[in-house]
């Protein structure tokens, strides 16, 4: 039986970051991925010779001296990444009530740009960016250098995102514009907390970049580092059981057959899924299992990928957020079966920087909309599922057209994914895009510790704290800090 110091279940960003950190620190690690392709949401797949990204359209805090840059530098991959900085004058464009509003990079530019549309709002916008900066500074390279991973931000988790924006400005149009990219965090007026809103928006205002030729280069880079450090990374290796004896995890079972031994196991899989894998034991109580099972997840995403005709449609170095209703916050009741908002992102390709090859269009979708196919497997969902996806794609293209963007004549081929795709490929509960909701009314309920009651089983990934590249990275550092010491690891990354 193979033996490892650390077994990591899942090769999403969280799993690979933990594998990178721990293999750099001399542990013998083994990362197990159920799919053929590594990377989870950092996976890029090919259709008609083009690369399609599954779950990363842009990444923030990537300027030198900022968190993501520093982490990738520590990991040893930053200088190998192919990235393109988004348009500093308009990295995001929000379409709302027949007008377009740009988000510019840098606090002063952000304020100046929005002041053109809202001239009387300069002081309020200053207050808004100051708050974003305050939340953003809870995680910084300066803190890491001092041995601090993150400073306390609970009061912002306890604050409503929509409520805080409304306290900053009474102008309803500006409120909507500031919440215009809420799709980035599964934004819901009644639930979303200000911490996530601010952390994510701040990271993009600091430095928003797009990967050239797909985000999978991050996964590939970290896999090379892990293997270079003597670690093992295996695909087509689904963990089907976490073996517990004498109240300690002994190892895992792969694909229902082979067993491997590990001193520690880290799960990058949703905590609810993880618990279904763990052998019955006396440490993990039923109350904990019930709590985890009861946690709500964010909505999922329907993605329409457009393969564009050659040299036909210009590449846009920004993302577009389109809104059809007066309320930019997604509302399940109003929006089921309709398209009320979407995000358009053009993928960057090294083959051509003037024209776009692939456009991704994302819109929220709850798995409830797919109830007819809940008990089906991929490729076995039949003609009605195909017709449903085609109808949704047409609806999305019409929605975009109603905002003055007509893509129809430029499309060579279309592909779609639904929350069921994410449920079945990356194993996210309910096909959720961003995992467990941290509702501002009771965020503590949504927080799951990186530690479990089994002392050698740890958790990591987007469900624990904040999702997205930045949030998952923070959690990876916390998870690995449980083994290495938080202060030691923070300093190591901060001074890399
Ligand atoms: C449509 C979409 C768009 C997004 N856009 C952005 C963006 O632009 N910027 C941004 O920062 N964030 C974005 N995000 C969020 C970001 O992609 C995620 O928060 C992050 O990548 C999640 O990483 P993770 O490691 O927690 O999990 P995942 O990426 O879900 O990885 C989990 C891995 O575990 C594997 N696995 C599951 N079960 C098993 C098992 N039993 N055995 C072995 N392996 C298993 C899965 O196959 C998967 O590879 C987006 C997400 C979605 C869905």
Coordinates of C-alpha atoms and ligand atoms in Angstrom, one line a residue:
X1 CA 0.0 0.0 0.0
X2 CA 1.4 3.5 -0.9
X3 CA 2.1 5.7 2.0
X4 CA 2.1 9.5 2.1
X5 CA 2.4 12.2 4.7
X6 CA -0.5 14.1 3.2
X7 CA -3.3 13.0 1.0
X8 CA -5.3 15.8 -0.7
X9 CA -8.7 15.1 -2.1
X10 CA -9.4 17.2 -5.2
X11 CA -7.2 19.2 -7.5
X12 CA -9.1 22.5 -7.4
X13 CA -7.2 25.7 -6.6
X14 CA -7.5 24.9 -2.9
X15 CA -6.1 21.3 -3.2
X16 CA -3.2 22.3 -5.5
X17 CA -2.3 25.3 -3.3
X18 CA -2.1 23.0 -0.3
X19 CA -0.1 20.5 -2.3
X20 CA 2.3 23.2 -3.4
X21 CA 2.8 24.7 0.1
X22 CA 3.2 21.3 1.9
X23 CA 5.4 19.8 -0.8
X24 CA 7.6 22.9 -0.6
X25 CA 7.9 22.3 3.1
X26 CA 9.2 18.8 2.7
X27 CA 6.0 16.7 3.1
X28 CA 5.4 13.8 0.8
X29 CA 2.0 14.8 -0.7
X30 CA -0.4 13.0 -3.0
X31 CA -3.2 15.0 -4.7
X32 CA -6.1 12.8 -6.0
X33 CA -8.5 14.1 -8.7
X34 CA -11.6 12.3 -9.8
X35 CA -11.7 13.8 -13.3
X36 CA -9.3 13.3 -16.1
X37 CA -8.6 17.0 -16.2
X38 CA -7.0 18.7 -13.1
X39 CA -7.9 22.1 -11.7
X40 CA -11.6 22.0 -10.8
X41 CA -12.9 25.5 -11.6
X42 CA -9.4 26.3 -13.0
X43 CA -9.9 23.7 -15.6
X44 CA -9.8 24.6 -19.3
X45 CA -11.1 22.3 -21.9
X46 CA -11.0 22.3 -25.7
X47 CA -13.8 22.6 -28.2
X48 CA -13.1 23.0 -32.0
X49 CA -9.4 23.8 -31.2
X50 CA -10.4 26.6 -28.8
X51 CA -9.8 26.7 -25.0
X52 CA -12.9 27.2 -22.8
X53 CA -12.5 28.3 -19.2
X54 CA -14.8 26.7 -16.6
X55 CA -14.7 29.0 -13.6
X56 CA -12.2 31.8 -13.9
X57 CA -12.8 34.9 -16.0
X58 CA -10.6 37.3 -14.3
X59 CA -8.4 37.5 -11.2
X60 CA -7.7 40.4 -8.9
X61 CA -4.8 41.5 -6.7
X62 CA -2.3 40.4 -9.3
X63 CA -0.1 43.5 -9.4
X64 CA 3.3 43.1 -7.8
X65 CA 3.0 43.6 -4.0
X66 CA -0.6 42.3 -4.0
X67 CA -1.8 39.0 -2.5
X68 CA -2.3 36.8 -5.6
X69 CA 0.9 38.0 -7.1
X70 CA 2.8 37.3 -3.9
X71 CA 1.2 33.8 -3.5
X72 CA 2.0 32.8 -7.1
X73 CA 5.6 34.1 -6.6
X74 CA 5.9 32.0 -3.4
X75 CA 4.6 29.0 -5.4
X76 CA 7.2 29.6 -8.0
X77 CA 4.8 30.1 -10.9
X78 CA 4.2 33.8 -11.2
X79 CA 6.9 34.4 -13.8
X80 CA 5.5 31.6 -16.0
X81 CA 1.9 32.8 -16.0
X82 CA 0.6 34.4 -19.2
X83 CA -1.7 37.2 -18.1
X84 CA -3.2 40.4 -19.6
X85 CA -4.1 43.3 -17.5
X86 CA -7.7 44.4 -18.2
X87 CA -8.4 47.9 -19.4
X88 CA -7.4 50.2 -16.5
X89 CA -10.1 52.7 -17.5
X90 CA -12.9 50.2 -17.6
X91 CA -12.1 46.6 -16.5
X92 CA -15.8 46.1 -15.9
X93 CA -18.7 47.9 -17.6
X94 CA -22.2 47.8 -16.0
X95 CA -25.2 48.2 -18.2
X96 CA -28.2 49.5 -16.3
X97 CA -31.3 51.3 -17.4
X98 CA -30.0 52.0 -21.0
X99 CA -26.7 53.5 -19.7
X100 CA -23.2 52.2 -19.4
X101 CA -21.0 52.7 -16.3
X102 CA -17.3 51.9 -16.2
X103 CA -15.3 50.6 -13.2
X104 CA -11.8 51.9 -13.5
X105 CA -8.7 50.5 -11.7
X106 CA -7.2 52.4 -8.8
X107 CA -9.4 54.1 -6.2
X108 CA -9.0 57.7 -7.6
X109 CA -9.8 56.6 -11.1
X110 CA -12.7 54.5 -9.9
X111 CA -14.2 57.6 -8.2
X112 CA -13.4 60.0 -11.1
X113 CA -15.0 57.7 -13.7
X114 CA -18.2 57.2 -11.8
X115 CA -18.4 60.9 -10.9
X116 CA -18.8 61.6 -14.6
X117 CA -22.2 59.9 -14.4
X118 CA -22.9 60.9 -10.7
X119 CA -21.3 64.3 -10.3
X120 CA -22.7 65.0 -6.9
X121 CA -21.5 61.7 -5.4
X122 CA -17.8 62.3 -5.0
X123 CA -17.7 62.2 -1.2
X124 CA -19.9 59.1 -1.1
X125 CA -17.8 57.3 -3.6
X126 CA -14.7 58.3 -1.6
X127 CA -16.4 56.8 1.5
X128 CA -17.2 53.6 -0.5
X129 CA -13.7 53.1 -1.8
X130 CA -12.3 53.8 1.6
X131 CA -14.4 51.0 3.0
X132 CA -13.3 48.6 0.2
X133 CA -9.7 49.5 1.0
X134 CA -10.3 48.9 4.7
X135 CA -11.8 45.4 4.1
X136 CA -9.1 44.7 1.4
X137 CA -6.3 45.6 3.8
X138 CA -7.4 42.8 6.2
X139 CA -5.5 40.5 3.9
X140 CA -2.2 42.0 2.7
X141 CA 1.4 41.2 1.9
X142 CA 2.4 43.6 4.7
X143 CA 0.4 41.5 7.2
X144 CA 1.9 38.3 5.9
X145 CA 5.4 39.7 6.5
X146 CA 4.4 40.3 10.1
X147 CA 3.1 36.7 10.4
X148 CA -0.6 37.6 10.2
X149 CA -2.7 35.8 7.6
X150 CA -5.8 37.9 8.1
X151 CA -7.0 40.5 10.6
X152 CA -10.5 40.3 12.1
X153 CA -13.3 41.3 9.7
X154 CA -16.3 39.8 11.3
X155 CA -18.2 43.1 11.5
X156 CA -18.2 43.3 7.7
X157 CA -19.5 39.7 7.5
X158 CA -22.3 40.8 9.8
X159 CA -23.2 43.7 7.5
X160 CA -25.5 43.6 4.6
X161 CA -23.8 44.4 1.2
X162 CA -27.0 46.1 -0.1
X163 CA -27.6 47.8 3.2
X164 CA -24.1 49.2 3.4
X165 CA -24.3 50.6 -0.1
X166 CA -27.6 52.2 0.6
X167 CA -26.1 53.8 3.7
X168 CA -23.3 55.2 1.6
X169 CA -25.5 56.8 -1.1
X170 CA -29.2 57.5 -1.3
X171 CA -29.0 57.6 -5.1
X172 CA -30.8 54.4 -6.2
X173 CA -29.0 54.3 -9.6
X174 CA -25.6 54.6 -8.0
X175 CA -26.6 51.9 -5.5
X176 CA -27.4 49.6 -8.5
X177 CA -24.2 50.4 -10.3
X178 CA -22.1 49.7 -7.2
X179 CA -23.8 46.3 -6.9
X180 CA -23.6 45.8 -10.7
X181 CA -21.1 42.9 -10.5
X182 CA -22.8 41.0 -7.7
X183 CA -22.9 37.9 -9.8
X184 CA -19.3 37.5 -8.8
X185 CA -20.3 36.4 -5.4
X186 CA -23.8 35.0 -6.0
X187 CA -25.2 38.3 -4.8
X188 CA -28.6 38.3 -3.2
X189 CA -30.1 41.5 -1.7
X190 CA -31.5 39.6 1.3
X191 CA -28.4 37.6 2.2
X192 CA -25.1 38.9 0.8
X193 CA -22.5 40.3 3.3
X194 CA -20.4 43.4 2.8
X195 CA -17.1 41.5 3.4
X196 CA -17.4 39.4 0.3
X197 CA -18.6 42.4 -1.8
X198 CA -15.8 44.6 -0.6
X199 CA -13.0 41.9 -0.7
X200 CA -13.8 40.9 -4.2
X201 CA -14.4 44.3 -5.7
X202 CA -11.4 45.7 -4.0
X203 CA -9.2 43.0 -5.4
X204 CA -10.3 43.9 -8.9
X205 CA -10.0 47.6 -8.4
X206 CA -6.4 46.9 -7.2
X207 CA -5.4 44.9 -10.2
X208 CA -7.6 42.9 -12.5
X209 CA -6.1 40.5 -15.0
X210 CA -7.2 37.8 -17.4
X211 CA -5.3 34.6 -18.2
X212 CA -4.2 34.3 -21.8
X213 CA -5.0 30.8 -23.2
X214 CA -7.0 29.8 -20.1
X215 CA -6.7 29.6 -16.3
X216 CA -5.5 26.0 -16.3
X217 CA -1.9 27.2 -16.6
X218 CA -2.2 27.9 -12.8
X219 CA -3.1 24.3 -12.1
X220 CA -0.4 23.0 -14.5
X221 CA 2.2 25.2 -12.9
X222 CA 1.4 24.0 -9.4
X223 CA 1.3 20.4 -10.5
X224 CA 4.8 20.8 -11.9
X225 CA 5.9 22.3 -8.6
X226 CA 4.4 19.5 -6.5
X227 CA 5.9 16.8 -8.8
X228 CA 9.2 18.6 -8.8
X229 CA 9.2 18.4 -5.0
X230 CA 8.7 14.7 -5.2
X231 CA 4.9 14.8 -4.7
X232 CA 2.3 12.7 -6.6
X233 CA -0.7 14.1 -8.5
X234 CA -3.1 11.6 -9.9
X235 CA -6.1 12.0 -12.2
X236 CA -9.1 9.7 -12.7
X237 CA -8.7 8.9 -9.0
X238 CA -12.0 9.5 -7.2
X239 CA -11.8 9.2 -3.4
X240 CA -14.7 6.9 -2.5
X241 CA -14.0 6.5 1.2
X242 CA -12.0 8.2 3.9
X243 CA -10.8 5.3 6.1
X244 CA -11.1 5.9 9.9
X245 CA -9.8 3.5 12.5
X246 CA -9.4 4.2 16.2
X247 CA -10.7 7.7 15.7
X248 CA -7.9 8.6 13.3
X249 CA -8.0 8.9 9.6
X250 CA -5.7 6.1 8.2
X251 CA -6.0 6.9 4.5
X252 CA -8.4 6.8 1.6
X253 CA -9.9 4.4 -0.9
X254 CA -9.7 5.3 -4.6
X255 CA -12.3 4.4 -7.2
X256 CA -13.8 1.8 -4.8
X257 CA -10.8 -0.4 -4.9
X258 CA -7.2 0.7 -4.1
X259 CA -6.4 2.0 -0.6
X260 CA -3.6 4.4 0.2
X261 CA -2.3 5.4 3.6
X262 CA -1.8 8.9 4.8
X263 CA -0.8 10.6 8.1
X264 CA -3.1 13.5 7.3
X265 CA -5.9 14.0 4.8
X266 CA -7.0 17.4 3.5
X267 CA -10.3 17.5 1.6
X268 CA -10.8 20.2 -1.1
X269 CA -14.3 18.9 -1.7
X270 CA -17.5 20.5 -0.3
X271 CA -17.8 19.6 3.4
X272 CA -21.2 17.9 2.9
X273 CA -19.6 15.6 0.2
X274 CA -16.6 15.1 2.4
X275 CA -18.8 13.8 5.3
X276 CA -20.4 11.3 3.0
X277 CA -17.0 9.8 2.4
X278 CA -15.8 9.5 6.0
X279 CA -16.2 6.2 7.8
X280 CA -18.6 6.3 10.8
X281 CA -16.7 7.3 13.9
X282 CA -17.2 8.6 17.4
X283 CA -15.5 12.0 16.9
X284 CA -17.7 13.5 14.2
X285 CA -21.1 14.0 15.9
X286 CA -24.5 13.8 14.3
X287 CA -25.1 17.4 15.3
X288 CA -22.1 18.6 13.2
X289 CA -23.3 16.5 10.2
X290 CA -26.8 17.9 10.5
X291 CA -25.4 21.4 10.6
X292 CA -23.2 20.9 7.6
X293 CA -26.1 19.2 5.6
X294 CA -28.4 22.1 6.4
X295 CA -26.2 24.9 5.0
X296 CA -27.4 26.7 2.0
X297 CA -25.3 27.1 -1.1
X298 CA -25.2 30.0 -3.6
X299 CA -27.0 29.8 -6.9
X300 CA -25.2 28.0 -9.9
X301 CA -24.4 29.4 -13.3
X302 CA -25.6 28.7 -16.8
X303 CA -22.8 29.4 -19.2
X304 CA -23.1 29.9 -22.9
X305 CA -19.8 29.6 -24.7
X306 CA -19.7 31.2 -28.2
X307 CA -16.9 30.1 -30.5
X308 CA -16.7 33.1 -32.8
X309 CA -16.0 33.1 -36.5
X310 CA -12.4 33.9 -37.3
X311 CA -11.4 37.6 -37.1
X312 CA -15.0 38.6 -36.9
X313 CA -15.7 40.2 -33.5
X314 CA -13.3 42.5 -31.6
X315 CA -11.7 41.3 -28.4
X316 CA -12.9 43.3 -25.4
X317 CA -10.4 43.8 -22.6
X318 CA -13.1 44.1 -20.0
X319 CA -16.2 42.3 -18.7
X320 CA -19.7 43.5 -19.3
X321 CA -22.5 43.1 -16.6
X322 CA -25.9 43.5 -18.2
X323 CA -29.1 44.2 -16.2
X324 CA -32.7 44.0 -17.5
X325 CA -34.6 44.7 -14.3
X326 CA -34.5 47.8 -12.1
X327 CA -33.2 45.7 -9.3
X328 CA -29.7 44.5 -10.1
X329 CA -29.8 41.9 -7.2
X330 CA -30.8 38.5 -8.4
X331 CA -34.2 37.5 -7.3
X332 CA -35.1 33.8 -7.6
X333 CA -38.8 34.3 -7.7
X334 CA -38.7 37.0 -10.4
X335 CA -36.0 35.4 -12.5
X336 CA -36.7 31.7 -12.7
X337 CA -37.1 30.9 -16.4
X338 CA -36.2 34.4 -17.5
X339 CA -32.9 36.2 -18.0
X340 CA -32.6 39.3 -15.9
X341 CA -28.9 39.7 -15.8
X342 CA -25.7 38.3 -17.2
X343 CA -21.9 38.7 -17.5
X344 CA -20.1 38.7 -20.8
X345 CA -16.4 37.9 -20.8
X346 CA -14.1 37.6 -23.8
X347 CA -11.3 35.0 -23.4
X348 CA -7.8 36.2 -24.1
X349 CA -5.9 34.2 -26.7
X350 CA -2.2 34.3 -27.6
X351 CA -3.1 33.7 -31.2
X352 CA -5.0 37.0 -31.6
X353 CA -5.3 40.0 -29.4
X354 CA -7.5 42.1 -31.7
X355 CA -10.3 39.6 -32.3
X356 CA -12.0 37.3 -29.9
X357 CA -12.2 33.5 -30.4
X358 CA -14.4 32.6 -27.4
X359 CA -17.0 34.6 -25.5
X360 CA -18.4 33.3 -22.2
X361 CA -21.8 34.5 -21.1
X362 CA -22.8 33.7 -17.5
X363 CA -26.2 34.0 -15.9
X364 CA -27.4 32.8 -12.5
X365 CA -29.4 29.5 -12.4
X366 CA -30.7 27.5 -9.5
X367 CA -30.6 23.7 -9.8
X368 CA -34.4 23.8 -9.2
X369 CA -34.8 24.9 -12.8
X370 CA -33.3 21.6 -13.8
X371 CA -35.5 19.4 -11.5
X372 CA -36.5 17.2 -14.5
X373 CA -32.9 16.0 -14.9
X374 CA -31.7 15.9 -11.2
X375 CA -31.4 12.1 -11.3
X376 CA -29.6 11.8 -14.6
X377 CA -26.0 11.5 -15.5
X378 CA -24.1 13.6 -18.0
X379 CA -24.6 12.6 -21.6
X380 CA -27.8 10.7 -20.6
X381 CA -30.1 13.7 -20.2
X382 CA -31.9 13.3 -23.5
X383 CA -33.3 15.6 -26.1
X384 CA -35.5 17.7 -23.7
X385 CA -32.4 18.8 -21.8
X386 CA -30.7 19.8 -25.0
X387 CA -33.8 21.7 -26.0
X388 CA -33.9 23.4 -22.6
X389 CA -30.3 24.5 -23.0
X390 CA -30.8 25.7 -26.6
X391 CA -33.9 27.8 -25.5
X392 CA -31.9 29.3 -22.6
X393 CA -29.0 30.2 -25.0
X394 CA -31.5 31.9 -27.4
X395 CA -33.0 33.8 -24.5
X396 CA -29.6 35.0 -23.4
X397 CA -28.6 36.1 -26.9
X398 CA -31.9 38.0 -27.2
X399 CA -31.3 39.6 -23.8
X400 CA -27.9 40.8 -24.9
X401 CA -29.3 42.0 -28.2
X402 CA -31.8 44.1 -26.3
X403 CA -28.8 45.9 -24.8
X404 CA -27.4 46.8 -28.2
X405 CA -24.9 43.9 -28.5
X406 CA -25.7 41.7 -31.4
X407 CA -23.5 38.6 -31.6
X408 CA -25.7 36.4 -33.7
X409 CA -24.0 36.8 -37.1
X410 CA -20.5 36.2 -35.7
X411 CA -21.0 32.8 -34.0
X412 CA -19.5 29.6 -35.4
X413 CA -20.6 27.2 -32.6
X414 CA -22.2 27.3 -29.2
X415 CA -21.7 25.1 -26.1
X416 CA -23.5 25.4 -22.8
X417 CA -23.0 24.2 -19.2
X418 CA -25.6 24.2 -16.4
X419 CA -25.4 23.8 -12.6
X420 CA -25.7 20.1 -13.2
X421 CA -22.4 20.1 -15.1
X422 CA -20.7 21.6 -12.0
X423 CA -22.5 19.1 -9.7
X424 CA -21.3 16.2 -11.8
X425 CA -17.8 17.3 -12.8
X426 CA -16.5 19.3 -9.8
X427 CA -18.8 17.8 -7.2
X428 CA -20.2 21.1 -5.9
X429 CA -23.4 20.6 -3.9
X430 CA -26.5 21.8 -5.8
X431 CA -24.3 22.8 -8.7
X432 CA -23.6 25.9 -6.7
X433 CA -21.1 28.3 -8.2
X434 CA -19.5 29.6 -5.0
X435 CA -20.4 27.1 -2.3
X436 CA -21.8 27.8 1.2
X437 CA -23.6 31.1 1.7
X438 CA -22.4 33.4 4.5
X439 CA -25.6 35.2 5.2
X440 CA -24.9 38.6 6.8
X441 CA -27.8 37.9 9.3
X442 CA -25.9 34.9 10.8
X443 CA -22.6 34.4 9.0
X444 CA -21.2 32.2 11.8
X445 CA -23.6 29.5 10.8
X446 CA -22.0 29.3 7.3
X447 CA -18.4 29.2 8.5
X448 CA -16.9 25.7 8.6
X449 CA -13.5 25.4 10.3
X450 CA -10.5 24.0 8.4
X451 CA -10.2 21.6 11.4
X452 CA -12.5 18.7 12.0
X453 CA -13.1 16.6 15.1
X454 CA -10.9 14.0 13.5
X455 CA -7.5 15.5 14.4
X456 CA -5.8 14.5 11.2
X457 CA -8.6 15.4 8.8
X458 CA -8.6 19.0 7.5
X459 CA -10.8 20.9 5.0
X460 CA -10.0 23.6 2.5
X461 CA -11.5 25.3 -0.6
X462 CA -14.1 27.8 -1.4
X463 CA -16.8 26.6 1.0
X464 CA -14.9 27.5 4.2
X465 CA -14.4 31.3 4.0
X466 CA -14.6 33.3 0.9
X467 CA -14.7 31.8 -2.6
X468 CA -12.8 32.9 -5.7
X469 CA -9.1 32.9 -6.3
X470 CA -8.3 35.3 -3.4
X471 CA -10.6 33.7 -0.9
X472 CA -9.5 30.1 -1.7
X473 CA -5.9 31.1 -1.4
X474 CA -6.4 32.6 2.0
X475 CA -8.1 29.4 3.1
X476 CA -5.3 27.3 1.7
X477 CA -2.8 29.2 3.8
X478 CA -5.0 28.8 6.9
X479 CA -5.4 25.0 6.3
X480 CA -1.7 24.5 5.8
X481 CA -1.0 26.7 8.8
X482 CA -2.7 24.2 11.0
X483 CA 0.2 21.8 10.2
X484 CA 3.1 24.3 9.7
X485 CA 2.2 27.1 12.1
X486 CA 0.2 30.1 10.9
X487 CA 2.8 32.7 11.7
X488 CA 5.7 30.7 10.2
X489 CA 3.8 30.1 6.9
X490 CA 2.5 33.7 6.6
X491 CA 6.0 35.1 7.0
X492 CA 7.4 32.5 4.5
X493 CA 4.9 33.6 1.9
X494 CA 5.1 37.3 2.7
X495 CA 8.9 37.3 2.3
X496 CA 9.1 35.1 -0.8
Ligands
LIG1 C1 -18.9 29.8 -13.5 C2 -18.0 30.3 -12.5 C3 -17.2 31.5 -12.7 C4 -16.3 31.9 -11.8 N1 -15.6 33.0 -12.1 C5 -14.6 33.4 -11.2 C6 -13.7 34.5 -11.6 O1 -13.8 35.1 -12.6 N2 -12.7 34.8 -10.7 C7 -12.6 34.2 -9.5 O2 -11.7 34.5 -8.7 N3 -13.4 33.2 -9.1 C8 -14.4 32.8 -10.0 N4 -15.2 31.7 -9.7 C9 -15.0 31.0 -8.4 C10 -13.7 30.1 -8.3 O3 -13.6 29.5 -9.6 C11 -13.8 29.1 -7.2 O4 -14.2 29.8 -6.0 C12 -12.6 28.3 -7.0 O5 -11.9 28.0 -8.2 C13 -12.9 27.0 -6.2 O6 -11.8 26.3 -5.9 P1 -11.9 25.0 -5.0 O7 -10.5 24.5 -4.9 O8 -12.5 25.4 -3.7 O9 -12.9 24.0 -5.6 P2 -13.1 23.3 -7.0 O10 -12.5 24.1 -8.1 O11 -14.5 23.0 -7.1 O12 -12.2 21.9 -6.9 C14 -12.7 20.8 -6.3 C15 -12.0 19.6 -7.0 O13 -12.3 18.4 -6.3 C16 -12.5 17.4 -7.2 N5 -13.3 16.3 -6.5 C17 -14.6 16.4 -6.1 N6 -14.9 15.2 -5.5 C18 -13.8 14.4 -5.5 C19 -13.5 13.1 -5.0 N7 -14.4 12.4 -4.3 N8 -12.3 12.6 -5.3 C20 -11.3 13.3 -5.9 N9 -11.6 14.5 -6.4 C21 -12.8 15.1 -6.2 C22 -13.3 18.1 -8.3 O14 -13.3 17.3 -9.5 C23 -12.5 19.4 -8.4 O15 -11.4 19.3 -9.3 C24 -16.1 31.2 -10.6 C25 -16.8 30.0 -10.3 C26 -17.7 29.6 -11.3 C27 -18.5 28.3 -11.0

